[in-house]
XYZ file of N, CA and C in Angstrom:
708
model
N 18.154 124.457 14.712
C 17.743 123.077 14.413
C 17.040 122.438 15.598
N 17.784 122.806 16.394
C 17.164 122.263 17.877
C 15.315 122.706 18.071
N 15.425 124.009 18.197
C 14.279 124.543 18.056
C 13.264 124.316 16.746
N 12.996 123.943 15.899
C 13.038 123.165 14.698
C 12.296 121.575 14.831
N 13.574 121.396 15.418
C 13.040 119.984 15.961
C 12.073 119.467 16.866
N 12.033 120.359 18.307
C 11.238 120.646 19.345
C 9.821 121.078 18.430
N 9.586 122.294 17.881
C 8.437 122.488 16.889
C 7.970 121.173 16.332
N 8.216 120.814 15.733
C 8.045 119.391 15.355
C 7.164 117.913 15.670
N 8.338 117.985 16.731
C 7.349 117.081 17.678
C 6.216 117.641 18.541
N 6.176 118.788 18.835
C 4.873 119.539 19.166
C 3.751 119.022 18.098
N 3.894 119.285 16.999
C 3.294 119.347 16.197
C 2.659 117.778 15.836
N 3.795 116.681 16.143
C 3.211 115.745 15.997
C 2.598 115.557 17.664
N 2.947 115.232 18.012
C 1.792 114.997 19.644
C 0.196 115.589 19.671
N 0.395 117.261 18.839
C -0.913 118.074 19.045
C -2.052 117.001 17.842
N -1.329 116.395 16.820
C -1.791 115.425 15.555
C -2.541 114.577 16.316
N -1.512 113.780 17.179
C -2.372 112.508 17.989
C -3.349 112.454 18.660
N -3.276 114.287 19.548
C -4.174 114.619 20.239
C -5.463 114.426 19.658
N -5.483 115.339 17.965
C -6.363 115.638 17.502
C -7.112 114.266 17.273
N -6.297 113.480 17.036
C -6.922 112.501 15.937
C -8.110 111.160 17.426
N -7.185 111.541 18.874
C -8.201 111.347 19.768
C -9.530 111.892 19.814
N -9.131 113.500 19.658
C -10.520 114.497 19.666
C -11.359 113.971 19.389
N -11.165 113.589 18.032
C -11.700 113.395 16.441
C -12.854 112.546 16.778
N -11.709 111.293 17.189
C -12.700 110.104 17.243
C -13.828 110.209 18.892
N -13.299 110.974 19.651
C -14.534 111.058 20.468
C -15.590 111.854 20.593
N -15.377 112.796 19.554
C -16.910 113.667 18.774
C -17.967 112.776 18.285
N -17.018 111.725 18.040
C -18.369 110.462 17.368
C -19.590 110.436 18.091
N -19.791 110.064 19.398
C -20.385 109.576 20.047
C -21.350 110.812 20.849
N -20.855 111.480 20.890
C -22.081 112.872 21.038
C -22.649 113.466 19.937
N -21.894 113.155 18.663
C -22.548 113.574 17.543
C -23.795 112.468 16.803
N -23.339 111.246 17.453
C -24.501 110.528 17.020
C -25.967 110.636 17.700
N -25.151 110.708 19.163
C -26.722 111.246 20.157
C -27.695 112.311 19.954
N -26.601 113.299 19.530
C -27.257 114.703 18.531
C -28.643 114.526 17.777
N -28.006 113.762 16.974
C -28.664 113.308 15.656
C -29.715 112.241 15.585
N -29.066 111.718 17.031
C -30.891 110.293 17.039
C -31.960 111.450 17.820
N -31.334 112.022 18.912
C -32.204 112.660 19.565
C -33.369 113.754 18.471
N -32.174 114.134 17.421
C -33.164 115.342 16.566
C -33.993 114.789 15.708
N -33.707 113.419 15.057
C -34.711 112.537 14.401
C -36.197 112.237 15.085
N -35.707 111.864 16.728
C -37.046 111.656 17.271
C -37.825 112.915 17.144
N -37.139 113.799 17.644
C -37.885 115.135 17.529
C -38.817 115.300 16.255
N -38.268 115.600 15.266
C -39.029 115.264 14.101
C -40.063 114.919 13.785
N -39.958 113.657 14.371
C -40.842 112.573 13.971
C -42.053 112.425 15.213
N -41.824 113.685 15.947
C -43.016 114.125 17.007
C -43.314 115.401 16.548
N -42.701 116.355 16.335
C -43.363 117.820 16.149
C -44.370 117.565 14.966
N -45.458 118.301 15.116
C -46.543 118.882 13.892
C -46.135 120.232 13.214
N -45.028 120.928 14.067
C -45.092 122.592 13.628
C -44.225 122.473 12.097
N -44.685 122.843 11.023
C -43.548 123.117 9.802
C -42.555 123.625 10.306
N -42.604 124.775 10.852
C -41.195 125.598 11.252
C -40.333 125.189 12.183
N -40.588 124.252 13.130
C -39.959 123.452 14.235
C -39.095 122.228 13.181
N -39.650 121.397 12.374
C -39.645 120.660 11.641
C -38.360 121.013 10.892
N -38.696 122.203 10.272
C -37.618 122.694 9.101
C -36.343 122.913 10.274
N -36.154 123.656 10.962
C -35.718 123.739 12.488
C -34.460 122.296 12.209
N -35.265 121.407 12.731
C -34.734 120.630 13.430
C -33.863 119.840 11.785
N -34.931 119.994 10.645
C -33.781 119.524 9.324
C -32.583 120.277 9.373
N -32.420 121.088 9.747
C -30.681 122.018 9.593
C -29.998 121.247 10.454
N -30.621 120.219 11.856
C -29.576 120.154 12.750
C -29.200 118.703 12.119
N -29.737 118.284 11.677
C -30.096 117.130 11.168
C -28.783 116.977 9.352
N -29.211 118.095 9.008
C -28.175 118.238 7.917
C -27.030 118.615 8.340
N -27.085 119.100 9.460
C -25.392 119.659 9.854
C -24.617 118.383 10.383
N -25.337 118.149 11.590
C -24.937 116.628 12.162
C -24.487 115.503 11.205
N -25.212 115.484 9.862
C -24.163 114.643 8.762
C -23.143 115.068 8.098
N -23.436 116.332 8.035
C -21.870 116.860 7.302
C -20.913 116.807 8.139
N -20.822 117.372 9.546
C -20.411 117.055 10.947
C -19.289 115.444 10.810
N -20.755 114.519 11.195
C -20.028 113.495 10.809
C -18.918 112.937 9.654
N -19.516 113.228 8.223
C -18.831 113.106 6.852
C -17.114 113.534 7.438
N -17.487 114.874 7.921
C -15.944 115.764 8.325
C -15.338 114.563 8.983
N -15.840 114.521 10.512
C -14.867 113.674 11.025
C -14.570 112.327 10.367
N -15.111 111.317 9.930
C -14.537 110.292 8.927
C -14.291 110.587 7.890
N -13.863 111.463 7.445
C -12.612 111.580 6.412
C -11.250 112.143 7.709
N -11.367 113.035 8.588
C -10.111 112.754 8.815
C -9.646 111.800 9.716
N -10.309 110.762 10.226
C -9.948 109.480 10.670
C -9.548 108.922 9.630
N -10.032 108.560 8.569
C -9.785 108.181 7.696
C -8.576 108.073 6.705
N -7.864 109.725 6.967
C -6.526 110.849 6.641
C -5.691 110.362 7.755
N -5.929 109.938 9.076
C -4.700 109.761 9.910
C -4.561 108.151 9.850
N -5.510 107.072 9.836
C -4.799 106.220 9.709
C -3.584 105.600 8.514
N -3.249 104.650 9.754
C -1.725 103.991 8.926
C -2.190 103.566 8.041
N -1.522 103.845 6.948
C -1.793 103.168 5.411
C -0.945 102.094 5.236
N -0.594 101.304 4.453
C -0.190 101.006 3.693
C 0.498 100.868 2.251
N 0.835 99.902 1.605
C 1.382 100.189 -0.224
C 0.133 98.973 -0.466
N -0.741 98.114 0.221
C -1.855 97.592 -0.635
C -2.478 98.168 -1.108
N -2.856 97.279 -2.788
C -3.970 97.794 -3.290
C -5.286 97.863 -3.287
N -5.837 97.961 -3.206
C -7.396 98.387 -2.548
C -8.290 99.310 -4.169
N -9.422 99.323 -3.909
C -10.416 99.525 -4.806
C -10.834 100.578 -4.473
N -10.531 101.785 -4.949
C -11.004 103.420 -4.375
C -12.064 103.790 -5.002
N -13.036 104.584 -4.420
C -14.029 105.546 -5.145
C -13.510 106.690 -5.126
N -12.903 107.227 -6.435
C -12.735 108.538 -6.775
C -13.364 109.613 -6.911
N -14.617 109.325 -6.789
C -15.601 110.476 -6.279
C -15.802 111.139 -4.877
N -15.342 109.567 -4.250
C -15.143 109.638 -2.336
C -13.958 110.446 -1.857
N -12.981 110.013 -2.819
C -11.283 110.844 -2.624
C -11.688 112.586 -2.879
N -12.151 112.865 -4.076
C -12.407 114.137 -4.052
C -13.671 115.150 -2.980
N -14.239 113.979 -2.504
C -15.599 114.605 -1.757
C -14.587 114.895 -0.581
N -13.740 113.734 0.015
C -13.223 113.852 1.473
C -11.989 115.189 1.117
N -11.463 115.359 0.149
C -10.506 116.550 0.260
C -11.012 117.824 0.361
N -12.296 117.884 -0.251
C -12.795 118.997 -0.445
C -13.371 119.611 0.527
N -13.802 118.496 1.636
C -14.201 118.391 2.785
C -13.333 118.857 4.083
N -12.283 118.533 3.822
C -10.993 118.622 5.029
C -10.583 120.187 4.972
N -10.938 120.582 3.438
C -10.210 121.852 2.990
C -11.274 123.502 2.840
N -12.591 122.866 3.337
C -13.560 123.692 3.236
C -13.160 124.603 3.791
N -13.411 124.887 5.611
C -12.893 126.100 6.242
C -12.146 126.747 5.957
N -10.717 126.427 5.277
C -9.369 127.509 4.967
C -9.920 127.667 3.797
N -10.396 127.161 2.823
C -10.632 128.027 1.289
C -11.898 128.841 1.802
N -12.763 128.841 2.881
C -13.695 129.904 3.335
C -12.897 131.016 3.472
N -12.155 130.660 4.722
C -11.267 131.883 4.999
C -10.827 132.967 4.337
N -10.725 132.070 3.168
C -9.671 133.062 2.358
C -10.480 133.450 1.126
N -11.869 133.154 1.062
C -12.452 133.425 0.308
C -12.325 133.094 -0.783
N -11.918 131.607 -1.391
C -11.788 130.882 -2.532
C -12.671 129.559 -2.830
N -13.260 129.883 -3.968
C -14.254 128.995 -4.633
C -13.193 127.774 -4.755
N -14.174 126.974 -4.583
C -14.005 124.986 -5.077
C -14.775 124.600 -5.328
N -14.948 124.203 -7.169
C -15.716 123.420 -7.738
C -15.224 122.401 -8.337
N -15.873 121.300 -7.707
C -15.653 119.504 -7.936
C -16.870 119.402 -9.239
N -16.439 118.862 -10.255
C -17.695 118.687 -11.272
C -16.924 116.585 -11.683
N -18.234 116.154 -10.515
C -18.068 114.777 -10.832
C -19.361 113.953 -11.658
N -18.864 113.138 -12.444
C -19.599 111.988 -13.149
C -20.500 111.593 -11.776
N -21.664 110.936 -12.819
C -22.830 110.522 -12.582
C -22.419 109.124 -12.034
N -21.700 108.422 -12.706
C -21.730 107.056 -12.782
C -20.361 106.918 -11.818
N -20.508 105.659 -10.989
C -19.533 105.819 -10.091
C -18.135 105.509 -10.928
N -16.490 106.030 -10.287
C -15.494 105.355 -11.073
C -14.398 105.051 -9.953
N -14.341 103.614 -10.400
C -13.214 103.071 -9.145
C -12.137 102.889 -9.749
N -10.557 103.058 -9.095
C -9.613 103.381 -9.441
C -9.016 102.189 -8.446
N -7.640 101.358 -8.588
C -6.655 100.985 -7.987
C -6.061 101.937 -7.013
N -5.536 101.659 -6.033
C -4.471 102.656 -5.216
C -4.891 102.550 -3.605
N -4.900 103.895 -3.567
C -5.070 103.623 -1.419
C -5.619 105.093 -1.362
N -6.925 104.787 -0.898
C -7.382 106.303 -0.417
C -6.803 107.046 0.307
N -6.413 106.904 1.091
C -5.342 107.959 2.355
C -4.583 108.405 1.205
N -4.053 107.615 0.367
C -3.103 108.153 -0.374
C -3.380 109.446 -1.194
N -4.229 108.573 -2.135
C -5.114 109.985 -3.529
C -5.601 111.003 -2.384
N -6.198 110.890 -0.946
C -6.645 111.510 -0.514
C -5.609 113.000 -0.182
N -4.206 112.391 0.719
C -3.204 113.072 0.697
C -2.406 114.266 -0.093
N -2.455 113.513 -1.622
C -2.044 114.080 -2.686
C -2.891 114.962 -3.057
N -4.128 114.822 -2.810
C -5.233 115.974 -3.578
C -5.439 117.094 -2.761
N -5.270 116.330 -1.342
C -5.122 117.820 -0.213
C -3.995 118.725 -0.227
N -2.293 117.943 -0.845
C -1.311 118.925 -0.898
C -1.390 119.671 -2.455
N -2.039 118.953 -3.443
C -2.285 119.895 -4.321
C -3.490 121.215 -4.254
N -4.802 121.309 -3.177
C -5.325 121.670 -3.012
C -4.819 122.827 -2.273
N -4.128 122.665 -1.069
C -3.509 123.603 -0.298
C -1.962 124.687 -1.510
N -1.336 124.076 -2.317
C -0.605 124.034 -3.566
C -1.516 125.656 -3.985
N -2.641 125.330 -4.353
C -3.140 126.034 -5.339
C -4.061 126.956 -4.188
N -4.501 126.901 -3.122
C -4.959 128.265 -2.047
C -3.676 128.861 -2.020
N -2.550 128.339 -1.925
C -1.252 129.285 -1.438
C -0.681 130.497 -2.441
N -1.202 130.083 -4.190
C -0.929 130.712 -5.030
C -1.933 131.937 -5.309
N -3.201 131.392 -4.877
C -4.069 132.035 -5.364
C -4.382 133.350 -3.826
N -3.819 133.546 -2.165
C -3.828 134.283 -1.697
C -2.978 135.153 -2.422
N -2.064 135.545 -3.085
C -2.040 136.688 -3.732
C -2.915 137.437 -4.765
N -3.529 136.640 -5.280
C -4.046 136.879 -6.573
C -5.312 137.993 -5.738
N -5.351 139.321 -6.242
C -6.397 140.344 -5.994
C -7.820 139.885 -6.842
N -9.080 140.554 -6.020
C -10.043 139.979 -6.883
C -10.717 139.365 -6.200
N -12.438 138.875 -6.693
C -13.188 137.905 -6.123
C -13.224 136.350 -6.567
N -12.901 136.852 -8.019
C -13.031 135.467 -8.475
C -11.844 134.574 -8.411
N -11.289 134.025 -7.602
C -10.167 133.272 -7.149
C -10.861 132.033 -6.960
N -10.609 130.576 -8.279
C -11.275 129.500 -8.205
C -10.599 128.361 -8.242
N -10.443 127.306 -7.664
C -10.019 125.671 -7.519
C -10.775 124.936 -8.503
N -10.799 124.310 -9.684
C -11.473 123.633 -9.942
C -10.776 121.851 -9.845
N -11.677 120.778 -9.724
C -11.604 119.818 -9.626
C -12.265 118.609 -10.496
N -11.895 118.161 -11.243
C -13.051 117.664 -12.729
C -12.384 116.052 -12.511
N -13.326 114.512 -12.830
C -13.000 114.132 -13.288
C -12.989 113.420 -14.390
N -12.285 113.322 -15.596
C -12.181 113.074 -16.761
C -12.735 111.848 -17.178
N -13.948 111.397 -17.837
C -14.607 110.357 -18.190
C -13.493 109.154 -18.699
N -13.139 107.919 -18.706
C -12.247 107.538 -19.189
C -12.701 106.963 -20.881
N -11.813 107.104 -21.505
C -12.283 106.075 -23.232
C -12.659 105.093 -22.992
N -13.652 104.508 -23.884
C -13.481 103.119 -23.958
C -12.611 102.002 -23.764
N -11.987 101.225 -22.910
C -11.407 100.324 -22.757
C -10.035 100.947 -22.210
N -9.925 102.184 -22.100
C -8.816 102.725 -21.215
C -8.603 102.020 -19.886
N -7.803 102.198 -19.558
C -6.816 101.057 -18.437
C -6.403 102.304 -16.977
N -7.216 104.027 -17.141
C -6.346 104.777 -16.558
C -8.127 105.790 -16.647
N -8.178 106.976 -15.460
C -8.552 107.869 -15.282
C -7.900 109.223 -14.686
N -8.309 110.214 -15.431
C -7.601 111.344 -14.971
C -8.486 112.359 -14.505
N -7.674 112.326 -12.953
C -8.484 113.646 -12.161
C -7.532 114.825 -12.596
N -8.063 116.165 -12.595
C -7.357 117.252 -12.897
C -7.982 118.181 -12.034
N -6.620 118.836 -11.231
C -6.777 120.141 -10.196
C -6.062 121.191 -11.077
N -7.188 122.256 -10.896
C -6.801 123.721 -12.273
C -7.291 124.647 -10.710
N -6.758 126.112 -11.182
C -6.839 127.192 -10.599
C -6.286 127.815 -11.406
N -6.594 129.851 -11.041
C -6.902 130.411 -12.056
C -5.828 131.372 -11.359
N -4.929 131.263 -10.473
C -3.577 131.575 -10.497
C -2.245 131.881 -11.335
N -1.203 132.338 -10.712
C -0.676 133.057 -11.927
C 0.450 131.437 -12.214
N 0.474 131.706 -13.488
C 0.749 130.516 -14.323
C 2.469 129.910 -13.654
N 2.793 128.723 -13.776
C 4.138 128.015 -13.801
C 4.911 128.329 -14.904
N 5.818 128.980 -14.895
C 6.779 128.836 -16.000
C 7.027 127.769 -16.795
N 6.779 127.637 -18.209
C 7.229 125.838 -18.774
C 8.258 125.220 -18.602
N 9.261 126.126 -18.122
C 10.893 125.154 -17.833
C 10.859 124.959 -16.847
N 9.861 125.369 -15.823
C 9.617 124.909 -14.564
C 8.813 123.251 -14.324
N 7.837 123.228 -15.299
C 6.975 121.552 -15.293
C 7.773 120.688 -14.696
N 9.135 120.304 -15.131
C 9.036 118.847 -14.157
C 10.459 119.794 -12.564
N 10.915 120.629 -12.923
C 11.673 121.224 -12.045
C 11.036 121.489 -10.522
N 9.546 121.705 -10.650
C 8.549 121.980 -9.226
C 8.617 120.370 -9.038
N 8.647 119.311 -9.485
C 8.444 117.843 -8.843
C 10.054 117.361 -7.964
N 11.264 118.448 -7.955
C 12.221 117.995 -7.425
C 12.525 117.939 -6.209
N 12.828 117.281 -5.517
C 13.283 117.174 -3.599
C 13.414 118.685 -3.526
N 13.326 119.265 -3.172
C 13.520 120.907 -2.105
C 13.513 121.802 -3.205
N 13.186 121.760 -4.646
C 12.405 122.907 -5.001
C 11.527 123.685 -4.790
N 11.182 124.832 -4.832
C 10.199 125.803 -4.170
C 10.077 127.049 -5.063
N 8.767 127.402 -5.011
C 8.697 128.455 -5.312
C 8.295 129.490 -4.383
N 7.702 128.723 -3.386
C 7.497 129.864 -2.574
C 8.738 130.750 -1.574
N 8.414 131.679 -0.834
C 9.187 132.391 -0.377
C 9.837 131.718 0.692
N 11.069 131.779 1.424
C 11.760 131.213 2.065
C 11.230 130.916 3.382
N 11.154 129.973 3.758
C 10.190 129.560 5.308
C 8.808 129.191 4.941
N 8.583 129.133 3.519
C 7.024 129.095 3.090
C 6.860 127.646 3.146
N 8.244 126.895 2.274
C 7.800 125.660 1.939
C 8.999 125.066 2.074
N 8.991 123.671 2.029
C 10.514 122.554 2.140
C 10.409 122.255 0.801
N 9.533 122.723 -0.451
C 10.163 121.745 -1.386
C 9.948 120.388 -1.547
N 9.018 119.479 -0.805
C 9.021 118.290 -0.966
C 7.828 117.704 -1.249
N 6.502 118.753 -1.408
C 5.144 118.254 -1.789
C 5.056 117.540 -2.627
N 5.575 118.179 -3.350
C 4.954 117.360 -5.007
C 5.914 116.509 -5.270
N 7.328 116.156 -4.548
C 8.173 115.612 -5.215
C 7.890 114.351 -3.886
N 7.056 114.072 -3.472
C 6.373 113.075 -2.259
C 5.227 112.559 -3.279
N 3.912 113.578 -3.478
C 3.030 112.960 -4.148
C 3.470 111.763 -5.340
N 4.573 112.615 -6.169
C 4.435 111.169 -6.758
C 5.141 110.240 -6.488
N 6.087 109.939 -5.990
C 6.651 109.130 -5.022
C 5.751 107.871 -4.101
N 4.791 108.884 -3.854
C 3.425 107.957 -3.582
C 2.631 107.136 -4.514
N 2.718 108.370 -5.306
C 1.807 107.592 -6.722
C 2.570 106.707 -7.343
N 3.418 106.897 -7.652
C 4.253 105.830 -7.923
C 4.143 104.434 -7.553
N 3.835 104.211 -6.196
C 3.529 103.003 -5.607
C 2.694 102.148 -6.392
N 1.397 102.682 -6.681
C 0.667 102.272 -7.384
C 0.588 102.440 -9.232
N 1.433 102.528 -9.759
C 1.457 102.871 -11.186
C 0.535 104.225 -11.200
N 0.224 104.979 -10.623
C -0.139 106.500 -11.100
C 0.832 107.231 -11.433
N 0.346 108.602 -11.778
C 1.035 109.584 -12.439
C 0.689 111.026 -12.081
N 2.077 111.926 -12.053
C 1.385 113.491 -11.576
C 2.101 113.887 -12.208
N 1.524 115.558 -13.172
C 2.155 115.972 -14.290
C 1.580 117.422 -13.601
N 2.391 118.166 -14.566
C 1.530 119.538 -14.498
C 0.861 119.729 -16.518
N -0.177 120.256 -16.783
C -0.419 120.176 -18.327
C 0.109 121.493 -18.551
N 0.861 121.173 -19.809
C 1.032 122.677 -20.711
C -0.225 123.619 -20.707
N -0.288 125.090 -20.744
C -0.861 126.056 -20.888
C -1.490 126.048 -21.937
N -3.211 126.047 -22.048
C -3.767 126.234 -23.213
C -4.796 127.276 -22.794
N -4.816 128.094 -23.809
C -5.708 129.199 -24.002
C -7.275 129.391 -23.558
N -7.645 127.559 -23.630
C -9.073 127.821 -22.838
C -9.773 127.145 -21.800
N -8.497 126.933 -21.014
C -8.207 126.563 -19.739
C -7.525 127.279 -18.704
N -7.690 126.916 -17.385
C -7.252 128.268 -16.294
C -5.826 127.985 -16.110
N -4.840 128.604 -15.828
C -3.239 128.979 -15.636
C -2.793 127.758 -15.551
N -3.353 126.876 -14.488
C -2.556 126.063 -13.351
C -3.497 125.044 -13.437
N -2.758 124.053 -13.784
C -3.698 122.928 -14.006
C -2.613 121.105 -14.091
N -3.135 120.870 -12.821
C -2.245 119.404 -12.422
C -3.370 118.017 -12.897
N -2.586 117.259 -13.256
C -3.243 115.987 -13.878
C -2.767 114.490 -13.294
N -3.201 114.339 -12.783
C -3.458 112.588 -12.325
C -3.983 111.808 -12.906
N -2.914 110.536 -13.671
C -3.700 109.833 -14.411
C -3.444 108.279 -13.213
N -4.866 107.685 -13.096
C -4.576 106.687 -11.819
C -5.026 105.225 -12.485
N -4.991 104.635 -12.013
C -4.982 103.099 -12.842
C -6.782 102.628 -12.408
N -7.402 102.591 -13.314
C -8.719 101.660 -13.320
C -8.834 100.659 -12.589
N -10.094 99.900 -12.251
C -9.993 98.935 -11.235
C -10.328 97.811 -12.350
């Protein structure tokens, strides 16, 4: 326990560190990026040009990265606030790029055209979509094969509906049905011992909760992938 504990606080200190890092990449990454604009906007060569658009496109994704996880470490709150749910899924998908590289797993976000704002607290939806995201890489490193996929959709709402539902699916091996609300309990687990505490999902909604949302897992249908979690979140 001792040792346990010591881990721990390592772990939080190396957090704080990071979240210093974080924020002082800002400021060389902006210099980056004015400096490569001027450039630009002096060269004649196409190929210098095209050149300097990659540094130019990287330097914003660059940036995007680091404000979402500034964004992920600050203190939240239980106010309600006016979210873009297109922004919640861009920044998770974002935080989670490198390890689903790693491991060689597809993530496809298929979002509406039209923007949709939701009640709640971004850190929050943001939180929840990253432990369901990481949820569904952890299932799917076993799974043999190339095609190992995350999908991320969100659900147009009805007419005069009061609620939108994001849904995280992967093509992992399925939840048992007497399992559905049994994975949402304090220190349930499925994974192997030392894998997990048991308390992801039974936190997410706990969170969601705050705000009148909802986290389910959907019954198994035939023309849909194994594993498939549903968030229904309150309209603005």
């Amino acid at each position: 326990l001792d040792a346990e504990a010591a881990h721990r606080a390592r772990l939080i200190q190396a957090g704080r560190m990071l979240a210093g890092v974080v924020h002082e990449i800002n400021n060389p990454l902006a210099v980056i990026h004015g400096y490569a604009q001027l450039l630009q906007e002096r060269l004649t060569s196409d190929d210098d040009r095209r050149d300097l658009q990659c540094i130019l496109d990287e330097t914003r994704r660059l940036a995007t990265l680091v404000e979402d996880m500034l964004s992920f470490t600050r203190r939240g709150t239980d106010a309600v606030e006016l979210v873009d749910l297109q922004r919640v899924v861009q920044a998770a998908v974002n935080l989670t790029t490198h390890e689903m590289r790693q491991t060689r797993i597809t993530v496809v976000a298929r979002l509406p055209a039209e923007p949709c704002s939701v009640r709640g607290s971004h850190g929050v939806y943001v939180q929840v979509l990253l432990n369901l995201l990481a949820n569904a890489r952890h299932s799917l490193e076993g799974v043999l094969g190339n095609e190992r996929g995350i999908f991320v959709r969100i659900e147009p709402p009805a007419p005069g509906a009061r609620s939108v539902d994001l849904v995280v699916a992967n093509n992992g091996p399925p939840i048992q049905v007497e399992l559905a609300e049994a994975i949402f309990e304090p220190f349930f687990t499925t994974k192997n011992e030392g894998e997990g505490s048991g308390l992801g999902l039974a936190l997410c909604r706990e969170l969601l909760s705050r705000y009148g949302a909802a986290l389910v897992l959907d019954p198994p249908r035939p023309d849909a992938p194994p594993v498939s979690f549903r968030l229904t979140l309150p309209t603005a």
